[in-house]
mmCIF file with all atom_site columns, C-alpha atoms in Angstrom:
data_model
loop_
_atom_site.group_PDB
_atom_site.id
_atom_site.type_symbol
_atom_site.label_atom_id
_atom_site.label_alt_id
_atom_site.label_comp_id
_atom_site.label_asym_id
_atom_site.label_entity_id
_atom_site.label_seq_id
_atom_site.pdbx_PDB_ins_code
_atom_site.Cartn_x
_atom_site.Cartn_y
_atom_site.Cartn_z
_atom_site.occupancy
_atom_site.B_iso_or_equiv
_atom_site.pdbx_formal_charge
_atom_site.auth_seq_id
_atom_site.auth_comp_id
_atom_site.auth_asym_id
_atom_site.auth_atom_id
_atom_site.pdbx_PDB_model_num
ATOM 1   C CA . UNK A 1 1   ? 7.400   -21.639 -12.671 1.00 0.00 ? 93  UNK A CA 1
ATOM 2   C CA . UNK A 1 2   ? 5.301   -19.853 -15.286 1.00 0.00 ? 94  UNK A CA 1
ATOM 3   C CA . UNK A 1 3   ? 2.682   -21.448 -17.689 1.00 0.00 ? 95  UNK A CA 1
ATOM 4   C CA . UNK A 1 4   ? 0.215   -20.319 -20.376 1.00 0.00 ? 96  UNK A CA 1
ATOM 5   C CA . UNK A 1 5   ? -3.695  -21.118 -20.972 1.00 0.00 ? 97  UNK A CA 1
ATOM 6   C CA . UNK A 1 6   ? -5.594  -19.071 -23.439 1.00 0.00 ? 98  UNK A CA 1
ATOM 7   C CA . UNK A 1 7   ? -3.166  -16.704 -24.015 1.00 0.00 ? 99  UNK A CA 1
ATOM 8   C CA . UNK A 1 8   ? -2.713  -15.384 -20.651 1.00 0.00 ? 100 UNK A CA 1
ATOM 9   C CA . UNK A 1 9   ? 0.339   -16.225 -18.719 1.00 0.00 ? 101 UNK A CA 1
ATOM 10  C CA . UNK A 1 10  ? -0.124  -18.086 -15.230 1.00 0.00 ? 102 UNK A CA 1
ATOM 11  C CA . UNK A 1 11  ? 2.308   -18.554 -12.413 1.00 0.00 ? 103 UNK A CA 1
ATOM 12  C CA . UNK A 1 12  ? 2.538   -22.180 -11.320 1.00 0.00 ? 104 UNK A CA 1
ATOM 13  C CA . UNK A 1 13  ? 3.555   -22.510 -7.622  1.00 0.00 ? 105 UNK A CA 1
ATOM 14  C CA . UNK A 1 14  ? 4.251   -26.236 -5.779  1.00 0.00 ? 106 UNK A CA 1
ATOM 15  C CA . UNK A 1 15  ? 2.769   -26.011 -3.110  1.00 0.00 ? 107 UNK A CA 1
ATOM 16  C CA . UNK A 1 16  ? 5.972   -26.906 -0.920  1.00 0.00 ? 108 UNK A CA 1
ATOM 17  C CA . UNK A 1 17  ? 6.903   -25.725 2.309   1.00 0.00 ? 109 UNK A CA 1
ATOM 18  C CA . UNK A 1 18  ? 9.912   -23.818 -0.314  1.00 0.00 ? 110 UNK A CA 1
ATOM 19  C CA . UNK A 1 19  ? 7.893   -21.927 -2.032  1.00 0.00 ? 111 UNK A CA 1
ATOM 20  C CA . UNK A 1 20  ? 7.903   -18.140 -0.781  1.00 0.00 ? 112 UNK A CA 1
ATOM 21  C CA . UNK A 1 21  ? 5.575   -17.182 -3.973  1.00 0.00 ? 113 UNK A CA 1
ATOM 22  C CA . UNK A 1 22  ? 2.944   -19.942 -2.567  1.00 0.00 ? 114 UNK A CA 1
ATOM 23  C CA . UNK A 1 23  ? 2.632   -18.995 0.664   1.00 0.00 ? 115 UNK A CA 1
ATOM 24  C CA . UNK A 1 24  ? 2.469   -14.866 -0.466  1.00 0.00 ? 116 UNK A CA 1
ATOM 25  C CA . UNK A 1 25  ? -0.616  -15.777 -3.314  1.00 0.00 ? 117 UNK A CA 1
ATOM 26  C CA . UNK A 1 26  ? -2.515  -17.258 -0.267  1.00 0.00 ? 118 UNK A CA 1
ATOM 27  C CA . UNK A 1 27  ? -1.604  -14.398 2.024   1.00 0.00 ? 119 UNK A CA 1
ATOM 28  C CA . UNK A 1 28  ? -3.077  -11.835 -1.060  1.00 0.00 ? 120 UNK A CA 1
ATOM 29  C CA . UNK A 1 29  ? -6.235  -14.461 -0.743  1.00 0.00 ? 121 UNK A CA 1
ATOM 30  C CA . UNK A 1 30  ? -6.981  -13.874 2.694   1.00 0.00 ? 122 UNK A CA 1
ATOM 31  C CA . UNK A 1 31  ? -6.425  -10.927 2.890   1.00 0.00 ? 123 UNK A CA 1
ATOM 32  C CA . UNK A 1 32  ? -9.018  -10.201 0.079   1.00 0.00 ? 124 UNK A CA 1
ATOM 33  C CA . UNK A 1 33  ? -11.274 -12.008 2.056   1.00 0.00 ? 125 UNK A CA 1
ATOM 34  C CA . UNK A 1 34  ? -10.436 -10.142 5.440   1.00 0.00 ? 126 UNK A CA 1
ATOM 35  C CA . UNK A 1 35  ? -8.862  -12.973 7.108   1.00 0.00 ? 127 UNK A CA 1
ATOM 36  C CA . UNK A 1 36  ? -6.470  -11.400 8.493   1.00 0.00 ? 128 UNK A CA 1
ATOM 37  C CA . UNK A 1 37  ? -4.329  -13.184 10.597  1.00 0.00 ? 129 UNK A CA 1
ATOM 38  C CA . UNK A 1 38  ? -4.496  -16.044 8.463   1.00 0.00 ? 130 UNK A CA 1
ATOM 39  C CA . UNK A 1 39  ? -3.088  -13.924 5.693   1.00 0.00 ? 131 UNK A CA 1
ATOM 40  C CA . UNK A 1 40  ? -0.271  -12.422 8.293   1.00 0.00 ? 132 UNK A CA 1
ATOM 41  C CA . UNK A 1 41  ? 0.356   -16.587 9.175   1.00 0.00 ? 133 UNK A CA 1
ATOM 42  C CA . UNK A 1 42  ? 1.106   -16.943 5.104   1.00 0.00 ? 134 UNK A CA 1
ATOM 43  C CA . UNK A 1 43  ? 3.245   -13.762 4.381   1.00 0.00 ? 135 UNK A CA 1
ATOM 44  C CA . UNK A 1 44  ? 5.777   -14.592 7.414   1.00 0.00 ? 136 UNK A CA 1
ATOM 45  C CA . UNK A 1 45  ? 5.895   -17.925 5.860   1.00 0.00 ? 137 UNK A CA 1
ATOM 46  C CA . UNK A 1 46  ? 6.838   -16.226 2.710   1.00 0.00 ? 138 UNK A CA 1
ATOM 47  C CA . UNK A 1 47  ? 9.298   -14.014 4.611   1.00 0.00 ? 139 UNK A CA 1
ATOM 48  C CA . UNK A 1 48  ? 10.522  -16.888 6.286   1.00 0.00 ? 140 UNK A CA 1
ATOM 49  C CA . UNK A 1 49  ? 11.611  -18.562 2.964   1.00 0.00 ? 141 UNK A CA 1
ATOM 50  C CA . UNK A 1 50  ? 12.300  -15.949 1.329   1.00 0.00 ? 142 UNK A CA 1
ATOM 51  C CA . UNK A 1 51  ? 13.539  -12.430 3.989   1.00 0.00 ? 143 UNK A CA 1
ATOM 52  C CA . UNK A 1 52  ? 14.449  -10.145 1.179   1.00 0.00 ? 144 UNK A CA 1
ATOM 53  C CA . UNK A 1 53  ? 10.687  -10.710 -0.416  1.00 0.00 ? 145 UNK A CA 1
ATOM 54  C CA . UNK A 1 54  ? 9.829   -7.165  -0.079  1.00 0.00 ? 146 UNK A CA 1
ATOM 55  C CA . UNK A 1 55  ? 6.163   -6.901  -1.213  1.00 0.00 ? 147 UNK A CA 1
ATOM 56  C CA . UNK A 1 56  ? 5.493   -9.787  1.386   1.00 0.00 ? 148 UNK A CA 1
ATOM 57  C CA . UNK A 1 57  ? 5.975   -7.243  4.044   1.00 0.00 ? 149 UNK A CA 1
ATOM 58  C CA . UNK A 1 58  ? 4.131   -4.844  2.729   1.00 0.00 ? 150 UNK A CA 1
ATOM 59  C CA . UNK A 1 59  ? 1.424   -7.115  2.674   1.00 0.00 ? 151 UNK A CA 1
ATOM 60  C CA . UNK A 1 60  ? 2.140   -8.038  5.987   1.00 0.00 ? 152 UNK A CA 1
ATOM 61  C CA . UNK A 1 61  ? 2.371   -4.557  6.922   1.00 0.00 ? 153 UNK A CA 1
ATOM 62  C CA . UNK A 1 62  ? -1.130  -4.563  6.038   1.00 0.00 ? 154 UNK A CA 1
ATOM 63  C CA . UNK A 1 63  ? -2.650  -7.417  7.480   1.00 0.00 ? 155 UNK A CA 1
ATOM 64  C CA . UNK A 1 64  ? -0.665  -5.515  10.362  1.00 0.00 ? 156 UNK A CA 1
ATOM 65  C CA . UNK A 1 65  ? -3.074  -3.183  10.244  1.00 0.00 ? 157 UNK A CA 1
ATOM 66  C CA . UNK A 1 66  ? -6.024  -4.652  10.010  1.00 0.00 ? 158 UNK A CA 1
ATOM 67  C CA . UNK A 1 67  ? -5.110  -6.286  13.217  1.00 0.00 ? 159 UNK A CA 1
ATOM 68  C CA . UNK A 1 68  ? -5.005  -2.608  14.947  1.00 0.00 ? 160 UNK A CA 1
ATOM 69  C CA . UNK A 1 69  ? -1.046  -3.860  15.228  1.00 0.00 ? 161 UNK A CA 1
ATOM 70  C CA . UNK A 1 70  ? -0.090  -0.709  13.873  1.00 0.00 ? 162 UNK A CA 1
ATOM 71  C CA . UNK A 1 71  ? 3.739   -0.724  15.331  1.00 0.00 ? 163 UNK A CA 1
ATOM 72  C CA . UNK A 1 72  ? 4.253   -3.760  13.712  1.00 0.00 ? 164 UNK A CA 1
ATOM 73  C CA . UNK A 1 73  ? 3.077   -2.681  10.004  1.00 0.00 ? 165 UNK A CA 1
ATOM 74  C CA . UNK A 1 74  ? 4.948   0.707   10.634  1.00 0.00 ? 166 UNK A CA 1
ATOM 75  C CA . UNK A 1 75  ? 8.429   -2.356  10.860  1.00 0.00 ? 167 UNK A CA 1
ATOM 76  C CA . UNK A 1 76  ? 7.113   -4.169  8.124   1.00 0.00 ? 168 UNK A CA 1
ATOM 77  C CA . UNK A 1 77  ? 6.678   -0.802  5.743   1.00 0.00 ? 169 UNK A CA 1
ATOM 78  C CA . UNK A 1 78  ? 10.073  0.157   6.467   1.00 0.00 ? 170 UNK A CA 1
ATOM 79  C CA . UNK A 1 79  ? 11.814  -3.056  6.082   1.00 0.00 ? 171 UNK A CA 1
ATOM 80  C CA . UNK A 1 80  ? 10.201  -3.459  3.214   1.00 0.00 ? 172 UNK A CA 1
ATOM 81  C CA . UNK A 1 81  ? 11.901  0.307   2.099   1.00 0.00 ? 173 UNK A CA 1
ATOM 82  C CA . UNK A 1 82  ? 15.343  -0.817  3.373   1.00 0.00 ? 174 UNK A CA 1
ATOM 83  C CA . UNK A 1 83  ? 15.329  -3.411  0.478   1.00 0.00 ? 175 UNK A CA 1
ATOM 84  C CA . UNK A 1 84  ? 13.800  -1.233  -2.123  1.00 0.00 ? 176 UNK A CA 1
ATOM 85  C CA . UNK A 1 85  ? 13.386  2.590   -1.415  1.00 0.00 ? 177 UNK A CA 1
ATOM 86  C CA . UNK A 1 86  ? 11.847  3.019   -4.972  1.00 0.00 ? 178 UNK A CA 1
ATOM 87  C CA . UNK A 1 87  ? 9.085   0.689   -3.727  1.00 0.00 ? 179 UNK A CA 1
ATOM 88  C CA . UNK A 1 88  ? 6.039   2.405   -4.176  1.00 0.00 ? 180 UNK A CA 1
ATOM 89  C CA . UNK A 1 89  ? 3.386   0.588   -2.290  1.00 0.00 ? 181 UNK A CA 1
ATOM 90  C CA . UNK A 1 90  ? 5.385   0.571   0.999   1.00 0.00 ? 182 UNK A CA 1
ATOM 91  C CA . UNK A 1 91  ? 5.736   4.400   0.548   1.00 0.00 ? 183 UNK A CA 1
ATOM 92  C CA . UNK A 1 92  ? 1.539   4.773   -0.069  1.00 0.00 ? 184 UNK A CA 1
ATOM 93  C CA . UNK A 1 93  ? 0.443   2.437   3.214   1.00 0.00 ? 185 UNK A CA 1
ATOM 94  C CA . UNK A 1 94  ? 3.181   4.484   4.838   1.00 0.00 ? 186 UNK A CA 1
ATOM 95  C CA . UNK A 1 95  ? 2.422   7.763   3.847   1.00 0.00 ? 187 UNK A CA 1
ATOM 96  C CA . UNK A 1 96  ? -1.766  6.957   4.274   1.00 0.00 ? 188 UNK A CA 1
ATOM 97  C CA . UNK A 1 97  ? -1.211  5.444   7.868   1.00 0.00 ? 189 UNK A CA 1
ATOM 98  C CA . UNK A 1 98  ? 1.412   8.302   8.493   1.00 0.00 ? 190 UNK A CA 1
ATOM 99  C CA . UNK A 1 99  ? -2.218  10.648  7.332   1.00 0.00 ? 191 UNK A CA 1
ATOM 100 C CA . UNK A 1 100 ? -4.344  8.560   10.098  1.00 0.00 ? 192 UNK A CA 1
ATOM 101 C CA . UNK A 1 101 ? -2.291  9.971   12.706  1.00 0.00 ? 193 UNK A CA 1
ATOM 102 C CA . UNK A 1 102 ? -2.481  12.985  11.953  1.00 0.00 ? 194 UNK A CA 1
ATOM 103 C CA . UNK A 1 103 ? 0.881   13.081  10.862  1.00 0.00 ? 195 UNK A CA 1
ATOM 104 C CA . UNK A 1 104 ? 0.499   15.149  7.448   1.00 0.00 ? 196 UNK A CA 1
ATOM 105 C CA . UNK A 1 105 ? 3.880   16.483  6.813   1.00 0.00 ? 197 UNK A CA 1
ATOM 106 C CA . UNK A 1 106 ? 5.296   12.656  6.866   1.00 0.00 ? 198 UNK A CA 1
ATOM 107 C CA . UNK A 1 107 ? 2.146   11.423  4.971   1.00 0.00 ? 199 UNK A CA 1
ATOM 108 C CA . UNK A 1 108 ? 2.553   14.392  2.064   1.00 0.00 ? 200 UNK A CA 1
ATOM 109 C CA . UNK A 1 109 ? 6.577   13.774  1.932   1.00 0.00 ? 201 UNK A CA 1
ATOM 110 C CA . UNK A 1 110 ? 5.375   10.077  1.215   1.00 0.00 ? 202 UNK A CA 1
ATOM 111 C CA . UNK A 1 111 ? 3.444   10.926  -1.209  1.00 0.00 ? 203 UNK A CA 1
ATOM 112 C CA . UNK A 1 112 ? 6.084   13.720  -2.869  1.00 0.00 ? 204 UNK A CA 1
ATOM 113 C CA . UNK A 1 113 ? 8.406   10.336  -3.225  1.00 0.00 ? 205 UNK A CA 1
ATOM 114 C CA . UNK A 1 114 ? 5.599   8.303   -5.065  1.00 0.00 ? 206 UNK A CA 1
ATOM 115 C CA . UNK A 1 115 ? 4.811   11.003  -7.366  1.00 0.00 ? 207 UNK A CA 1
ATOM 116 C CA . UNK A 1 116 ? 8.769   11.620  -8.108  1.00 0.00 ? 208 UNK A CA 1
ATOM 117 C CA . UNK A 1 117 ? 8.808   7.809   -9.554  1.00 0.00 ? 209 UNK A CA 1
ATOM 118 C CA . UNK A 1 118 ? 5.222   7.795   -10.455 1.00 0.00 ? 210 UNK A CA 1
ATOM 119 C CA . UNK A 1 119 ? 4.088   11.196  -11.904 1.00 0.00 ? 211 UNK A CA 1
ATOM 120 C CA . UNK A 1 120 ? 0.513   9.753   -13.276 1.00 0.00 ? 212 UNK A CA 1
ATOM 121 C CA . UNK A 1 121 ? -0.369  8.105   -9.224  1.00 0.00 ? 213 UNK A CA 1
ATOM 122 C CA . UNK A 1 122 ? -3.994  9.545   -8.566  1.00 0.00 ? 214 UNK A CA 1
ATOM 123 C CA . UNK A 1 123 ? -3.995  8.062   -5.269  1.00 0.00 ? 215 UNK A CA 1
ATOM 124 C CA . UNK A 1 124 ? -0.746  9.941   -4.268  1.00 0.00 ? 216 UNK A CA 1
ATOM 125 C CA . UNK A 1 125 ? -2.083  13.195  -5.344  1.00 0.00 ? 217 UNK A CA 1
ATOM 126 C CA . UNK A 1 126 ? -5.525  12.485  -3.016  1.00 0.00 ? 218 UNK A CA 1
ATOM 127 C CA . UNK A 1 127 ? -3.450  11.223  -0.255  1.00 0.00 ? 219 UNK A CA 1
ATOM 128 C CA . UNK A 1 128 ? -1.075  14.490  -0.747  1.00 0.00 ? 220 UNK A CA 1
ATOM 129 C CA . UNK A 1 129 ? -4.255  16.671  -1.412  1.00 0.00 ? 221 UNK A CA 1
ATOM 130 C CA . UNK A 1 130 ? -5.793  15.344  2.300   1.00 0.00 ? 222 UNK A CA 1
ATOM 131 C CA . UNK A 1 131 ? -2.631  16.185  3.604   1.00 0.00 ? 223 UNK A CA 1
ATOM 132 C CA . UNK A 1 132 ? -1.742  19.864  2.302   1.00 0.00 ? 224 UNK A CA 1
ATOM 133 C CA . UNK A 1 133 ? -6.072  20.137  3.275   1.00 0.00 ? 225 UNK A CA 1
ATOM 134 C CA . UNK A 1 134 ? -4.835  19.046  6.975   1.00 0.00 ? 226 UNK A CA 1
ATOM 135 C CA . UNK A 1 135 ? -1.671  21.469  6.949   1.00 0.00 ? 227 UNK A CA 1
ATOM 136 C CA . UNK A 1 136 ? -4.233  24.352  5.459   1.00 0.00 ? 228 UNK A CA 1
ATOM 137 C CA . UNK A 1 137 ? -2.900  24.326  2.107   1.00 0.00 ? 229 UNK A CA 1
ATOM 138 C CA . UNK A 1 138 ? -6.197  24.617  0.612   1.00 0.00 ? 230 UNK A CA 1
ATOM 139 C CA . UNK A 1 139 ? -4.980  25.378  -2.659  1.00 0.00 ? 231 UNK A CA 1
ATOM 140 C CA . UNK A 1 140 ? -2.407  23.271  -3.073  1.00 0.00 ? 232 UNK A CA 1
ATOM 141 C CA . UNK A 1 141 ? -5.098  20.487  -1.829  1.00 0.00 ? 233 UNK A CA 1
ATOM 142 C CA . UNK A 1 142 ? -7.604  21.428  -4.596  1.00 0.00 ? 234 UNK A CA 1
ATOM 143 C CA . UNK A 1 143 ? -4.703  21.877  -7.354  1.00 0.00 ? 235 UNK A CA 1
ATOM 144 C CA . UNK A 1 144 ? -3.577  17.690  -6.377  1.00 0.00 ? 236 UNK A CA 1
ATOM 145 C CA . UNK A 1 145 ? -7.495  16.592  -5.806  1.00 0.00 ? 237 UNK A CA 1
ATOM 146 C CA . UNK A 1 146 ? -7.811  18.602  -9.267  1.00 0.00 ? 238 UNK A CA 1
ATOM 147 C CA . UNK A 1 147 ? -4.998  16.517  -11.062 1.00 0.00 ? 239 UNK A CA 1
ATOM 148 C CA . UNK A 1 148 ? -6.352  13.227  -9.418  1.00 0.00 ? 240 UNK A CA 1
ATOM 149 C CA . UNK A 1 149 ? -9.325  13.775  -10.803 1.00 0.00 ? 241 UNK A CA 1
ATOM 150 C CA . UNK A 1 150 ? -8.632  14.330  -14.530 1.00 0.00 ? 242 UNK A CA 1
ATOM 151 C CA . UNK A 1 151 ? -6.108  11.004  -14.183 1.00 0.00 ? 243 UNK A CA 1
ATOM 152 C CA . UNK A 1 152 ? -9.631  9.324   -13.722 1.00 0.00 ? 244 UNK A CA 1
ATOM 153 C CA . UNK A 1 153 ? -8.908  9.355   -9.583  1.00 0.00 ? 245 UNK A CA 1
ATOM 154 C CA . UNK A 1 154 ? -12.510 9.356   -7.982  1.00 0.00 ? 246 UNK A CA 1
ATOM 155 C CA . UNK A 1 155 ? -13.790 12.465  -6.344  1.00 0.00 ? 247 UNK A CA 1
ATOM 156 C CA . UNK A 1 156 ? -14.287 10.569  -3.164  1.00 0.00 ? 248 UNK A CA 1
ATOM 157 C CA . UNK A 1 157 ? -16.233 11.437  -0.687  1.00 0.00 ? 249 UNK A CA 1
ATOM 158 C CA . UNK A 1 158 ? -17.119 14.994  -2.668  1.00 0.00 ? 250 UNK A CA 1
ATOM 159 C CA . UNK A 1 159 ? -13.282 16.625  -1.362  1.00 0.00 ? 251 UNK A CA 1
ATOM 160 C CA . UNK A 1 160 ? -13.961 18.716  -4.557  1.00 0.00 ? 252 UNK A CA 1
ATOM 161 C CA . UNK A 1 161 ? -17.397 20.390  -3.664  1.00 0.00 ? 253 UNK A CA 1
ATOM 162 C CA . UNK A 1 162 ? -16.687 20.838  0.074   1.00 0.00 ? 254 UNK A CA 1
ATOM 163 C CA . UNK A 1 163 ? -13.024 22.238  -0.475  1.00 0.00 ? 255 UNK A CA 1
ATOM 164 C CA . UNK A 1 164 ? -12.413 24.164  -3.307  1.00 0.00 ? 256 UNK A CA 1
ATOM 165 C CA . UNK A 1 165 ? -14.067 27.104  -5.141  1.00 0.00 ? 257 UNK A CA 1
ATOM 166 C CA . UNK A 1 166 ? -14.723 25.751  -8.284  1.00 0.00 ? 258 UNK A CA 1
#
């Protein structure tokens, strides 16, 4: 259900045990409040109601990650991608996690997939640059980071100053 107020659209949730969006939205709020166990419970409820709710899997994966349940997080991201192979948020989170595990080729390939869908994704360029620098492709990393900066992405931790010559 959608309602309008002051020219803006808002989703109206009935709060019933059959409303997957209610649990999903509540889980998002709990993620933002760093209440990861509570968020996990709400996303699980949303998935139980609607097993094809891809973004619920993506967000539950984030909760799992913060709960140090890495395999469960990867499993949920795989499920989200099974439901929608073009889910850029699932691709990003999975690629980012691969990078954290020093699986840089896998990280890069996920960012490549995002950039085919969203060529202007500064965050995908930034993470792909991180994968490239760890794969000893300094030129490719600097090119990605400079392009990300040109798209308005922030130079996190001054990587260009640290790794690039100009």
